[in-house]
XYZ file of N, CA and C in Angstrom:
852
model
N 10.675 90.404 167.147
C 11.625 89.292 167.216
C 13.086 89.811 167.628
N 13.465 90.930 167.005
C 14.826 91.527 167.264
C 14.835 91.884 168.841
N 13.833 92.465 169.352
C 13.785 92.857 170.726
C 14.028 91.589 171.714
N 13.241 90.588 171.332
C 13.380 89.384 172.083
C 14.782 88.826 172.162
N 15.445 88.787 170.987
C 16.788 88.387 170.828
C 17.694 89.180 171.698
N 17.631 90.485 171.759
C 18.352 91.407 172.482
C 18.292 90.978 173.931
N 17.057 90.932 174.441
C 16.825 90.718 175.915
C 17.381 89.389 176.214
N 17.208 88.362 175.445
C 17.609 87.049 175.737
C 19.149 86.954 175.828
N 19.807 87.584 175.017
C 21.242 87.870 175.020
C 21.857 88.399 176.286
N 20.928 89.376 176.916
C 21.572 89.903 178.081
C 21.573 88.867 179.219
N 20.823 87.934 179.261
C 20.648 86.879 180.363
C 20.945 85.558 180.145
N 21.706 85.393 178.790
C 21.970 83.994 178.424
C 22.777 83.127 179.455
N 23.408 83.713 180.494
C 24.094 82.942 181.302
C 23.534 82.799 182.705
N 22.262 83.379 182.884
C 21.584 83.363 184.009
C 20.701 82.164 184.484
N 21.076 81.515 185.620
C 20.385 80.288 185.899
C 19.024 80.659 186.646
N 17.946 80.088 186.326
C 16.726 80.424 187.028
C 16.774 79.855 188.446
N 17.611 78.819 188.712
C 17.668 78.332 190.075
C 18.579 79.125 191.033
N 19.341 79.962 190.486
C 20.366 80.670 191.433
C 19.772 81.987 191.766
N 20.291 82.314 192.937
C 19.959 83.661 193.479
C 20.845 84.672 192.875
N 20.572 85.094 191.635
C 21.509 85.933 190.929
C 20.837 87.267 190.560
N 21.553 88.338 190.514
C 21.255 89.639 190.121
C 22.068 89.908 188.944
N 21.379 90.366 187.763
C 22.149 91.070 186.812
C 21.924 92.515 186.860
N 23.017 93.247 187.110
C 23.136 94.599 187.360
C 23.242 95.317 185.991
N 22.365 96.279 185.629
C 22.479 96.895 184.297
C 22.968 98.254 184.660
N 23.916 98.671 183.828
C 24.541 99.977 184.063
C 24.623 100.570 182.659
N 24.590 102.052 182.749
C 24.789 102.879 181.600
C 25.984 103.721 181.729
N 26.500 104.268 180.629
C 27.582 105.215 180.733
C 27.012 106.511 180.977
N 27.070 106.919 182.338
C 26.339 108.050 182.913
C 27.360 108.712 183.832
N 28.431 109.420 183.345
C 29.248 110.000 184.293
C 28.656 111.176 185.039
N 29.089 111.411 186.270
C 30.059 110.802 187.112
C 29.591 109.709 188.017
N 28.400 109.348 187.523
C 27.807 108.230 188.539
C 28.191 106.665 188.103
N 28.113 106.542 186.814
C 28.530 105.300 186.231
C 29.482 105.630 185.164
N 30.839 105.250 185.260
C 31.785 105.635 184.260
C 32.347 104.318 183.698
N 32.129 104.226 182.406
C 32.479 102.793 181.779
C 33.819 102.879 180.955
N 34.281 104.119 180.682
C 35.610 104.227 179.930
C 36.351 105.271 180.498
N 37.725 105.226 180.002
C 38.615 106.424 180.362
C 39.281 106.187 181.751
N 39.899 107.370 182.052
C 40.826 107.381 183.326
C 39.975 107.148 184.575
N 38.669 107.536 184.526
C 37.910 107.336 185.723
C 36.877 106.147 185.691
N 37.293 105.179 184.883
C 36.428 104.069 184.738
C 36.222 103.223 186.031
N 34.872 103.062 186.280
C 34.459 102.356 187.629
C 34.789 103.114 188.796
N 34.982 104.305 188.744
C 35.152 105.294 189.975
C 33.917 106.280 190.113
N 32.922 106.007 189.372
C 31.723 106.840 189.504
C 30.969 106.629 190.865
N 30.156 107.531 191.125
C 29.316 107.484 192.422
C 28.598 106.065 192.633
N 27.857 105.752 191.598
C 27.202 104.416 191.698
C 28.053 103.376 191.610
N 29.080 103.402 190.859
C 30.180 102.348 190.728
C 30.696 101.811 192.143
N 31.075 102.930 192.771
C 31.724 102.771 194.030
C 30.632 102.240 195.186
N 29.403 102.868 195.228
C 28.399 102.491 195.969
C 27.913 100.985 195.794
N 27.983 100.685 194.424
C 27.524 99.299 194.053
C 28.572 98.311 194.720
N 29.865 98.653 194.653
C 30.859 97.669 195.179
C 30.709 97.640 196.771
N 30.370 98.661 197.417
C 30.109 98.505 198.845
C 28.855 97.684 199.148
N 27.830 97.864 198.297
C 26.609 97.144 198.497
C 26.728 95.624 198.266
N 27.472 95.211 197.380
C 27.498 93.759 196.983
C 28.487 93.077 198.053
N 29.301 93.897 198.679
C 29.988 93.206 199.812
C 29.066 92.705 201.006
N 28.026 93.468 201.057
C 26.975 93.219 202.022
C 25.966 92.010 201.687
N 26.178 91.630 200.309
C 25.284 90.691 199.801
C 25.973 89.390 199.261
N 26.837 88.877 200.087
C 27.633 87.738 199.564
C 27.061 86.422 199.088
N 25.866 86.390 199.749
C 24.931 85.067 199.426
C 24.216 85.103 198.107
N 24.433 86.438 197.394
C 23.960 86.363 196.021
C 24.950 86.493 195.028
N 24.596 86.022 193.892
C 25.627 86.047 192.766
C 25.284 87.259 191.813
N 26.334 88.026 191.647
C 26.172 89.290 190.893
C 26.954 89.399 189.549
N 26.187 89.844 188.497
C 26.903 90.021 187.391
C 26.506 91.417 186.735
N 27.416 92.105 186.016
C 27.085 93.491 185.533
C 27.154 93.476 184.036
N 26.230 94.156 183.417
C 26.186 94.368 181.954
C 26.057 95.738 181.699
N 26.658 96.279 180.704
C 26.619 97.740 180.273
C 25.654 97.848 179.160
N 24.768 98.643 179.170
C 23.710 98.828 178.152
C 23.366 100.277 178.029
N 22.797 100.711 176.875
C 22.310 102.038 176.821
C 21.023 102.224 177.500
N 20.556 103.505 177.643
C 19.319 103.815 178.356
C 18.100 103.112 177.734
N 17.818 103.240 176.370
C 16.767 102.546 175.918
C 16.587 101.024 176.121
N 17.824 100.310 175.978
C 17.909 98.886 176.168
C 17.614 98.560 177.692
N 17.990 99.387 178.581
C 17.813 99.302 180.042
C 16.266 99.284 180.240
N 15.601 100.243 179.822
C 14.162 100.301 179.850
C 13.531 99.237 179.416
N 13.933 98.685 178.221
C 13.481 97.481 177.520
C 13.548 96.208 178.348
N 14.657 96.256 179.051
C 15.023 94.921 179.930
C 14.025 94.794 181.034
N 13.573 95.971 181.584
C 12.643 95.991 182.772
C 11.251 95.629 182.441
N 10.964 95.566 181.139
C 9.666 95.057 180.719
C 9.397 93.592 180.714
N 10.499 92.911 180.706
C 10.352 91.337 180.959
C 10.447 91.110 182.290
N 9.868 89.935 182.776
C 9.881 89.525 184.192
C 10.264 88.151 184.325
N 10.872 87.569 183.467
C 11.495 86.251 183.504
C 12.812 86.167 184.328
N 13.714 87.134 183.945
C 14.992 87.102 184.634
C 15.032 88.471 185.514
N 15.786 88.184 186.687
C 15.978 89.240 187.526
C 17.024 90.318 187.120
N 16.581 91.571 186.967
C 17.578 92.655 186.603
C 17.280 93.815 187.622
N 18.409 94.393 187.854
C 18.406 95.563 188.819
C 19.244 96.638 188.307
N 19.065 97.943 188.664
C 19.933 99.009 188.178
C 20.016 99.992 189.464
N 21.031 100.803 189.317
C 21.338 101.648 190.485
C 21.107 103.140 190.068
N 20.537 103.878 191.098
C 20.248 105.152 190.880
C 19.072 105.677 190.117
N 17.969 105.108 190.222
C 16.729 105.488 189.603
C 15.910 106.550 190.527
N 15.328 107.366 189.748
C 14.334 108.383 190.461
C 12.888 107.801 190.398
N 12.204 107.855 191.466
C 10.829 107.255 191.409
C 9.839 107.901 190.492
N 9.095 107.188 189.726
C 7.972 107.767 189.079
C 6.811 106.621 189.089
N 5.591 107.077 189.024
C 4.508 106.052 189.052
C 4.577 105.159 187.848
N 5.019 105.693 186.680
C 5.152 104.878 185.466
C 6.142 103.781 185.663
N 7.295 104.167 186.107
C 8.350 103.069 186.311
C 7.988 102.165 187.395
N 7.192 102.596 188.326
C 6.781 101.659 189.379
C 5.824 100.538 188.937
N 5.375 100.666 187.830
C 4.379 99.625 187.265
C 5.268 98.445 186.872
N 6.585 98.624 186.577
C 7.397 97.484 186.012
C 8.652 97.158 186.883
N 8.615 97.752 188.133
C 9.856 97.544 188.770
C 9.529 97.752 190.388
N 10.307 97.043 191.191
C 10.305 97.382 192.643
C 11.390 98.403 193.029
N 11.094 99.265 194.031
C 12.069 100.342 194.380
C 12.610 99.970 195.717
N 13.856 100.245 195.921
C 14.448 100.050 197.237
C 14.292 101.358 198.188
N 14.725 101.243 199.356
C 14.919 102.563 200.029
C 15.963 103.507 199.393
N 15.983 104.748 199.787
C 16.856 105.685 199.202
C 18.334 105.125 199.167
N 19.009 105.366 197.955
C 20.302 105.001 197.983
C 21.291 106.201 197.963
N 20.763 107.334 197.346
C 21.595 108.559 197.355
C 20.656 109.808 197.421
N 21.273 110.839 197.973
C 20.546 112.237 197.807
C 21.666 113.002 197.345
N 21.198 113.594 196.133
C 22.295 114.524 195.459
C 21.674 115.856 194.903
N 22.480 116.692 194.356
C 21.793 118.038 193.944
C 20.804 118.089 192.967
N 19.876 119.130 192.858
C 18.772 119.011 192.068
C 19.238 119.642 190.758
N 18.321 119.434 189.742
C 18.528 119.742 188.276
C 18.811 121.214 188.238
N 19.742 121.588 187.234
C 20.082 123.102 186.992
C 20.180 123.324 185.472
N 20.103 124.680 185.083
C 20.344 125.155 183.812
C 21.914 125.770 183.833
N 22.705 125.378 182.974
C 24.043 125.812 182.824
C 24.275 126.552 181.629
N 24.971 127.763 181.661
C 25.223 128.563 180.416
C 26.431 129.359 180.640
N 27.020 129.877 179.510
C 28.191 130.731 179.613
C 27.917 132.086 180.138
N 28.790 132.529 181.048
C 28.605 133.761 181.731
C 28.327 134.947 180.644
N 29.043 134.834 179.547
C 28.790 135.828 178.478
C 27.547 135.669 177.532
N 26.849 134.555 177.813
C 25.800 134.153 176.896
C 24.613 135.056 177.188
N 23.684 135.063 176.159
C 22.590 135.953 176.092
C 21.406 135.444 176.993
N 21.529 134.236 177.671
C 20.599 133.624 178.538
C 20.143 134.511 179.557
N 21.081 135.161 180.174
C 20.592 136.074 181.361
C 19.909 137.386 180.862
N 20.201 137.722 179.542
C 19.494 139.008 179.081
C 18.085 138.512 178.534
N 17.848 137.282 178.197
C 16.695 136.896 177.566
C 15.565 136.402 178.502
N 16.060 135.787 179.618
C 15.148 135.145 180.587
C 15.306 135.798 181.975
N 14.007 136.198 182.350
C 13.999 136.622 183.669
C 14.187 135.662 184.857
N 15.033 135.897 185.682
C 15.313 134.917 186.846
C 14.110 135.128 187.841
N 13.807 133.957 188.385
C 12.778 134.183 189.529
C 13.376 134.710 190.692
N 12.546 134.992 191.698
C 12.921 135.697 192.942
C 14.117 134.924 193.688
N 14.066 133.603 193.540
C 15.037 132.854 194.230
C 16.255 132.546 193.339
N 16.239 133.047 192.126
C 17.431 132.816 191.161
C 17.265 131.715 190.347
N 16.132 130.938 190.380
C 15.961 129.898 189.516
C 15.373 130.330 188.009
N 15.266 129.340 187.291
C 14.907 129.585 185.771
C 13.655 128.817 185.443
N 12.711 129.503 184.677
C 11.402 128.767 184.327
C 11.824 128.327 182.896
N 11.908 126.918 182.806
C 12.322 126.380 181.585
C 11.352 126.503 180.488
N 9.984 126.576 180.767
C 9.156 126.838 179.723
C 9.308 128.115 178.922
N 9.672 129.207 179.749
C 9.942 130.509 179.256
C 11.312 130.444 178.379
N 12.167 129.746 178.996
C 13.510 129.769 178.320
C 13.507 128.896 176.920
N 12.785 127.882 176.887
C 12.633 127.093 175.747
C 11.711 127.802 174.490
N 11.014 128.706 175.008
C 10.222 129.435 173.982
C 11.003 130.433 173.250
N 12.221 130.824 173.773
C 12.946 131.779 173.076
C 13.801 131.135 171.931
N 13.210 131.520 170.774
C 13.811 130.980 169.614
C 15.275 131.459 169.202
N 15.808 132.434 169.929
C 17.127 132.830 169.514
C 18.098 132.109 170.464
N 17.659 131.198 171.282
C 18.602 130.382 172.057
C 18.479 128.987 171.794
N 19.497 128.235 171.848
C 19.491 126.785 171.515
C 20.003 125.956 172.816
N 19.105 125.149 173.357
C 19.552 124.358 174.566
C 19.633 122.952 174.265
N 20.188 122.082 175.212
C 20.317 120.687 175.015
C 20.059 119.962 176.338
N 19.602 118.709 176.200
C 19.232 117.889 177.306
C 19.372 116.507 177.039
N 19.658 115.566 177.982
C 19.843 114.113 177.677
C 18.420 113.533 177.698
N 18.058 112.676 176.593
C 16.842 112.142 176.537
C 16.678 110.847 177.423
N 15.520 110.251 177.453
C 15.293 108.979 178.096
C 15.514 109.053 179.566
N 15.274 110.155 180.270
C 15.382 110.351 181.749
C 14.128 111.045 182.312
N 14.030 110.963 183.591
C 12.896 111.694 184.274
C 13.364 113.050 184.426
N 12.351 114.019 184.121
C 12.519 115.485 184.328
C 11.210 116.099 184.917
N 11.397 117.083 185.640
C 10.195 117.820 186.244
C 9.381 118.417 185.083
N 8.070 118.772 185.274
C 7.149 119.009 184.321
C 7.570 120.109 183.353
N 8.222 121.136 183.826
C 8.631 122.332 183.042
C 9.606 121.826 181.885
N 10.575 120.926 182.325
C 11.566 120.415 181.327
C 10.968 119.548 180.319
N 9.890 118.742 180.711
C 9.208 117.837 179.838
C 8.439 118.686 178.824
N 7.831 119.812 179.332
C 7.028 120.722 178.314
C 8.095 121.286 177.388
N 9.248 121.701 177.872
C 10.250 122.367 176.978
C 10.750 121.464 175.914
N 10.636 120.200 176.051
C 11.201 119.244 175.137
C 10.286 119.304 173.780
N 9.233 120.004 173.907
C 8.322 119.959 172.818
C 8.851 121.164 171.774
N 9.655 122.045 172.167
C 10.231 123.010 171.332
C 11.381 122.575 170.463
N 11.497 122.956 169.235
C 12.432 122.525 168.332
C 13.863 122.998 168.755
N 14.090 124.122 169.463
C 15.252 124.737 169.818
C 15.788 124.149 171.173
N 14.976 123.066 171.599
C 15.641 122.520 172.895
C 15.812 121.095 172.468
N 17.003 120.667 172.219
C 17.268 119.448 171.482
C 17.754 118.299 172.393
N 17.346 116.984 171.996
C 18.024 115.992 172.821
C 19.498 115.710 172.336
N 20.410 115.346 173.357
C 21.851 115.087 173.107
C 22.274 114.068 174.013
N 22.824 113.047 173.565
C 23.621 112.031 174.579
C 24.784 112.632 175.274
N 24.810 112.558 176.730
C 25.970 112.964 177.279
C 26.709 111.703 177.889
N 27.817 111.322 177.523
C 28.600 110.248 178.079
C 29.978 110.417 178.518
N 30.784 109.446 178.706
C 32.132 109.667 179.107
C 32.852 110.402 178.076
N 32.473 110.113 176.746
C 33.138 110.772 175.645
C 32.449 111.960 174.969
N 31.218 112.157 175.283
C 30.424 113.306 174.740
C 30.199 114.186 175.873
N 30.931 115.349 175.759
C 31.182 116.328 176.934
C 30.120 117.379 176.886
N 29.219 117.468 177.902
C 28.287 118.504 177.911
C 28.905 119.866 178.051
N 29.811 120.005 178.824
C 30.391 121.438 178.994
C 31.119 121.871 177.740
N 31.642 120.871 176.925
C 32.222 121.243 175.653
C 31.309 121.818 174.726
N 30.001 121.243 174.776
C 29.101 121.915 173.926
C 28.770 123.447 174.254
N 28.889 123.641 175.472
C 28.564 125.111 175.962
C 29.877 126.009 175.594
N 31.089 125.429 175.926
C 32.246 126.264 175.722
C 32.663 126.433 174.328
N 32.264 125.544 173.473
C 32.468 125.694 171.960
C 31.424 126.540 171.282
N 30.318 126.922 172.100
C 29.292 127.655 171.623
C 28.386 126.994 170.649
N 28.209 125.789 170.720
C 27.389 124.972 169.931
C 25.891 124.969 170.372
N 25.869 125.200 171.725
C 24.462 125.514 172.370
C 24.651 126.601 173.261
N 23.508 127.311 173.562
C 23.628 128.375 174.615
C 23.341 127.970 176.100
N 22.669 126.817 176.299
C 22.481 126.296 177.603
C 22.389 124.821 177.603
N 22.614 124.154 178.669
C 22.445 122.761 178.923
C 21.601 122.509 180.279
N 20.709 121.580 180.257
C 19.859 121.187 181.419
C 20.589 119.916 181.912
N 21.217 119.895 183.087
C 21.864 118.811 183.548
C 21.986 118.966 185.130
N 22.426 117.975 185.725
C 22.760 117.903 187.196
C 24.043 118.586 187.473
N 24.109 119.177 188.627
C 25.400 119.888 188.944
C 26.566 119.070 188.980
N 26.510 117.927 189.581
C 27.729 117.103 189.642
C 28.192 116.510 188.287
N 27.200 116.172 187.439
C 27.628 115.879 186.114
C 28.268 116.918 185.285
N 27.795 118.189 185.464
C 28.548 119.298 184.792
C 29.896 119.511 185.443
N 29.974 119.353 186.649
C 31.273 119.416 187.405
C 32.339 118.415 186.861
N 31.867 117.199 186.581
C 32.740 116.192 186.009
C 33.151 116.634 184.694
N 32.153 117.050 183.840
C 32.551 117.537 182.410
C 33.482 118.713 182.384
N 33.392 119.587 183.524
C 34.273 120.814 183.480
C 35.697 120.679 184.172
N 35.901 119.462 184.724
C 37.147 119.302 185.520
C 38.518 119.573 184.850
N 38.376 119.279 183.528
C 39.670 119.530 182.755
C 39.635 120.786 182.039
N 38.743 121.667 182.305
C 38.618 122.948 181.427
C 38.883 124.179 182.518
N 39.945 124.896 182.114
C 40.376 126.087 182.966
C 39.300 127.210 182.768
N 38.447 127.074 181.607
C 37.457 128.102 181.459
C 36.217 127.850 182.261
N 36.190 126.842 183.197
C 34.971 126.573 183.922
C 34.450 127.747 184.658
N 35.196 128.715 184.960
C 34.721 129.984 185.606
C 33.768 130.716 184.707
N 33.664 130.423 183.435
C 32.811 131.026 182.612
C 31.494 130.494 182.479
N 31.209 129.347 183.284
C 29.900 128.680 183.240
C 29.168 129.115 184.506
N 27.892 129.565 184.289
C 26.968 129.716 185.486
C 25.917 128.786 185.603
N 25.408 128.558 186.747
C 24.350 127.610 186.867
C 23.103 128.180 187.653
N 21.987 127.766 187.395
C 20.762 128.252 188.009
C 19.791 127.088 188.205
N 19.173 126.929 189.305
C 18.247 125.803 189.523
C 17.043 125.952 188.538
N 16.528 124.767 188.102
C 15.244 124.782 187.381
C 14.129 124.933 188.360
N 13.198 125.977 187.964
C 12.148 126.469 189.026
C 11.373 125.370 189.788
N 10.924 124.437 188.902
C 9.994 123.388 189.696
C 10.736 122.114 189.937
N 12.043 122.164 189.986
C 12.821 121.054 190.351
C 13.150 121.009 191.820
N 13.108 119.774 192.455
C 13.513 119.677 193.775
C 14.929 120.083 194.047
N 15.294 120.753 195.197
C 16.630 121.209 195.373
C 17.512 119.998 195.754
N 17.001 118.916 195.832
C 17.809 117.690 196.018
C 17.138 116.525 195.332
N 17.886 115.478 194.856
C 17.263 114.364 194.078
C 17.551 113.109 194.916
N 16.487 112.298 195.056
C 16.666 111.074 195.877
C 16.531 110.044 194.767
N 17.588 109.111 194.898
C 17.631 108.011 193.843
C 17.479 106.635 194.645
N 17.166 105.576 193.962
C 16.987 104.350 194.456
C 17.474 103.204 193.643
N 17.614 101.946 194.130
C 17.919 100.788 193.380
C 16.552 100.286 192.838
N 16.405 99.887 191.618
C 15.243 99.228 191.220
C 15.557 97.810 190.667
N 14.582 96.924 190.877
C 14.504 95.618 190.350
C 13.257 95.409 189.662
N 13.327 94.647 188.566
C 12.146 94.332 187.802
C 11.279 93.402 188.540
N 10.051 93.231 187.972
C 8.994 92.380 188.917
C 9.046 90.899 188.477
N 10.385 90.268 188.524
C 10.480 88.891 188.311
C 10.074 88.111 189.540
N 10.008 86.869 189.534
C 9.552 86.145 190.629
C 10.373 86.269 192.037
N 11.728 86.808 191.647
C 12.473 87.060 192.815
C 12.742 88.485 193.139
N 12.122 89.256 192.244
C 12.350 90.691 192.328
C 12.081 91.446 193.710
N 11.020 91.152 194.319
C 10.591 91.777 195.493
C 11.552 91.226 196.729
N 11.946 89.932 196.618
C 12.768 89.414 197.594
C 14.248 90.138 197.504
N 14.610 90.352 196.323
C 15.929 90.955 196.186
C 16.024 92.350 196.692
N 14.764 93.019 196.433
C 14.695 94.405 197.080
C 14.847 94.359 198.532
N 14.174 93.396 199.201
C 14.132 93.364 200.548
C 15.635 93.090 201.046
N 16.331 92.297 200.375
C 17.652 91.961 200.775
C 18.561 93.259 200.690
N 18.301 93.950 199.586
C 18.907 95.190 199.309
C 18.696 96.188 200.301
N 17.549 96.346 200.760
C 17.153 97.242 201.762
C 18.002 96.954 203.188
N 18.147 95.790 203.461
C 18.749 95.383 204.734
C 20.146 95.876 204.534
N 20.813 95.669 203.418
C 22.216 96.168 203.259
C 22.300 97.637 203.307
N 21.449 98.300 202.676
C 21.337 99.779 202.718
C 21.267 100.309 203.964
N 20.455 99.711 204.919
C 20.319 100.423 206.371
C 21.516 100.199 206.967
N 22.508 99.247 206.780
C 23.722 99.170 207.376
C 24.702 100.234 206.749
N 24.630 100.325 205.329
C 25.676 101.062 204.570
C 25.381 102.681 204.912
N 24.212 103.046 205.112
C 24.040 104.508 205.405
C 24.689 104.978 206.724
N 25.126 103.938 207.561
C 25.726 104.311 208.773
C 27.278 104.337 208.670
N 27.783 103.959 207.596
C 29.195 103.862 207.239
C 29.765 105.127 206.747
N 30.906 105.721 207.165
C 31.431 106.965 206.778
C 31.881 106.794 205.258
N 32.349 105.652 204.816
C 32.765 105.431 203.478
C 31.644 105.562 202.541
N 30.435 105.152 203.035
C 29.168 105.384 202.171
C 28.974 106.776 201.649
N 28.963 107.696 202.627
C 28.841 109.055 202.546
C 30.006 109.580 201.676
N 31.271 109.199 201.912
C 32.352 109.725 201.007
C 32.142 109.321 199.646
N 31.617 108.166 199.348
C 31.429 107.745 198.035
C 30.238 108.471 197.400
N 29.224 108.732 198.177
C 28.076 109.438 197.621
C 28.320 110.743 197.039
N 29.254 111.473 197.850
C 29.608 112.962 197.549
C 30.936 113.124 196.830
N 31.446 111.992 196.210
C 32.773 112.028 195.775
C 32.922 112.861 194.601
N 31.783 113.199 193.801
C 31.929 114.053 192.641
C 30.954 115.296 192.844
N 30.686 115.640 194.026
C 29.882 116.796 194.344
C 30.760 117.963 194.907
N 30.606 119.229 194.478
C 31.482 120.255 194.975
C 30.997 120.696 196.470
N 32.083 121.321 197.038
C 31.844 121.577 198.486
C 30.570 122.457 198.887
N 30.237 123.315 198.004
C 29.038 124.272 198.210
C 27.708 123.265 198.188
N 27.524 122.361 197.350
C 26.428 121.493 197.310
C 26.461 120.514 198.483
N 27.718 120.020 198.928
C 27.731 119.115 199.961
C 27.282 119.779 201.293
N 27.722 121.111 201.440
C 27.182 121.821 202.640
C 25.665 121.944 202.655
N 25.100 122.274 201.451
C 23.618 122.318 201.164
C 22.909 121.032 201.539
N 23.442 119.996 201.123
C 22.848 118.577 201.333
C 23.063 118.047 202.771
N 23.975 118.598 203.551
C 24.258 118.091 204.734
C 23.125 117.605 205.667
N 22.130 118.526 205.884
C 21.107 118.331 206.668
C 20.098 117.176 206.129
N 20.004 117.247 204.664
C 19.171 116.361 204.119
C 19.764 114.941 204.331
N 21.083 114.842 204.121
C 21.803 113.460 204.311
C 21.518 112.980 205.712
N 21.821 113.815 206.624
C 21.576 113.479 208.093
C 20.182 112.833 208.396
N 19.236 113.497 207.787
C 17.726 113.158 207.891
C 17.597 111.675 207.516
N 18.120 111.428 206.249
C 18.059 110.211 205.637
C 18.884 109.154 206.347
N 20.105 109.531 206.879
C 20.881 108.497 207.774
C 20.113 108.225 208.904
N 19.449 109.156 209.755
C 18.821 108.886 210.910
C 17.554 108.101 210.639
N 16.968 108.317 209.545
C 15.847 107.404 209.252
C 16.051 106.009 209.004
N 17.428 105.935 208.387
C 17.742 104.460 208.072
C 18.136 103.826 209.479
N 18.731 104.572 210.276
C 19.096 103.939 211.649
C 18.021 103.456 212.343
N 16.947 104.286 212.357
C 15.667 104.016 213.077
C 15.124 102.648 212.644
N 15.247 102.283 211.370
C 14.587 101.041 210.835
C 15.495 99.887 211.236
N 16.722 100.081 211.819
C 17.442 98.999 212.069
C 17.197 98.493 213.520
N 16.513 99.331 214.357
C 16.193 98.860 215.729
C 15.166 97.723 215.642
N 15.240 96.819 216.651
C 14.361 95.763 216.746
C 13.045 96.127 217.142
């Protein structure tokens, strides 16, 4: 009963007869920033503003929720809810429709202090990446990750070890601070998120990053909408808007606004491929 009340509260003002989207967002900097100096300046925040300007015939409202409540909202199909920046999984696809690609961003990495024992305990792979299964088995090291997210197989396996702990990273809970204060030895996180957390730390030169061995070098994210009566139609409208937005310089600027220059250079060819693919779909 409690879960039903929570979900009903999210959509108390939504009219079934209106073409309305309730956008669910979480506090997930630097993509969605809900508090502080950079509030509403996250990657997805800005891209979302660009998107809704292309969808003036729809009514939009935004609600901030935590990750568990977001997942809970997608289990119902009475009201239309959408969210920005989801990675595709077969499990999620059972309860939601996926848009075309909305971003391409850097792949998952392990971050640790330069002086930490991580380098001494874990052998790097030939390409410089790290095997998360091996790292998590080392009981002398303590690692952290954010729960309720999609991860490659090695990271999911690593979560079974007691010394690899779940930890919420938000606008106020700083993943870099955990490392620099020596509360943990390493953090598994996306590079642009760690860059956001390090922006106010002069000690950021003390942090090294290595790719997770079985993670893709880039991450493709999508907009997802639940399987409400209008969900598939909403995704079709969103796809039309995205095909136009991918061709606009301001869309690229927003996408890479929190990505460092090295990663932007590495992603340039991937970005162009997605941009060209989107342009091809706009031809009659």
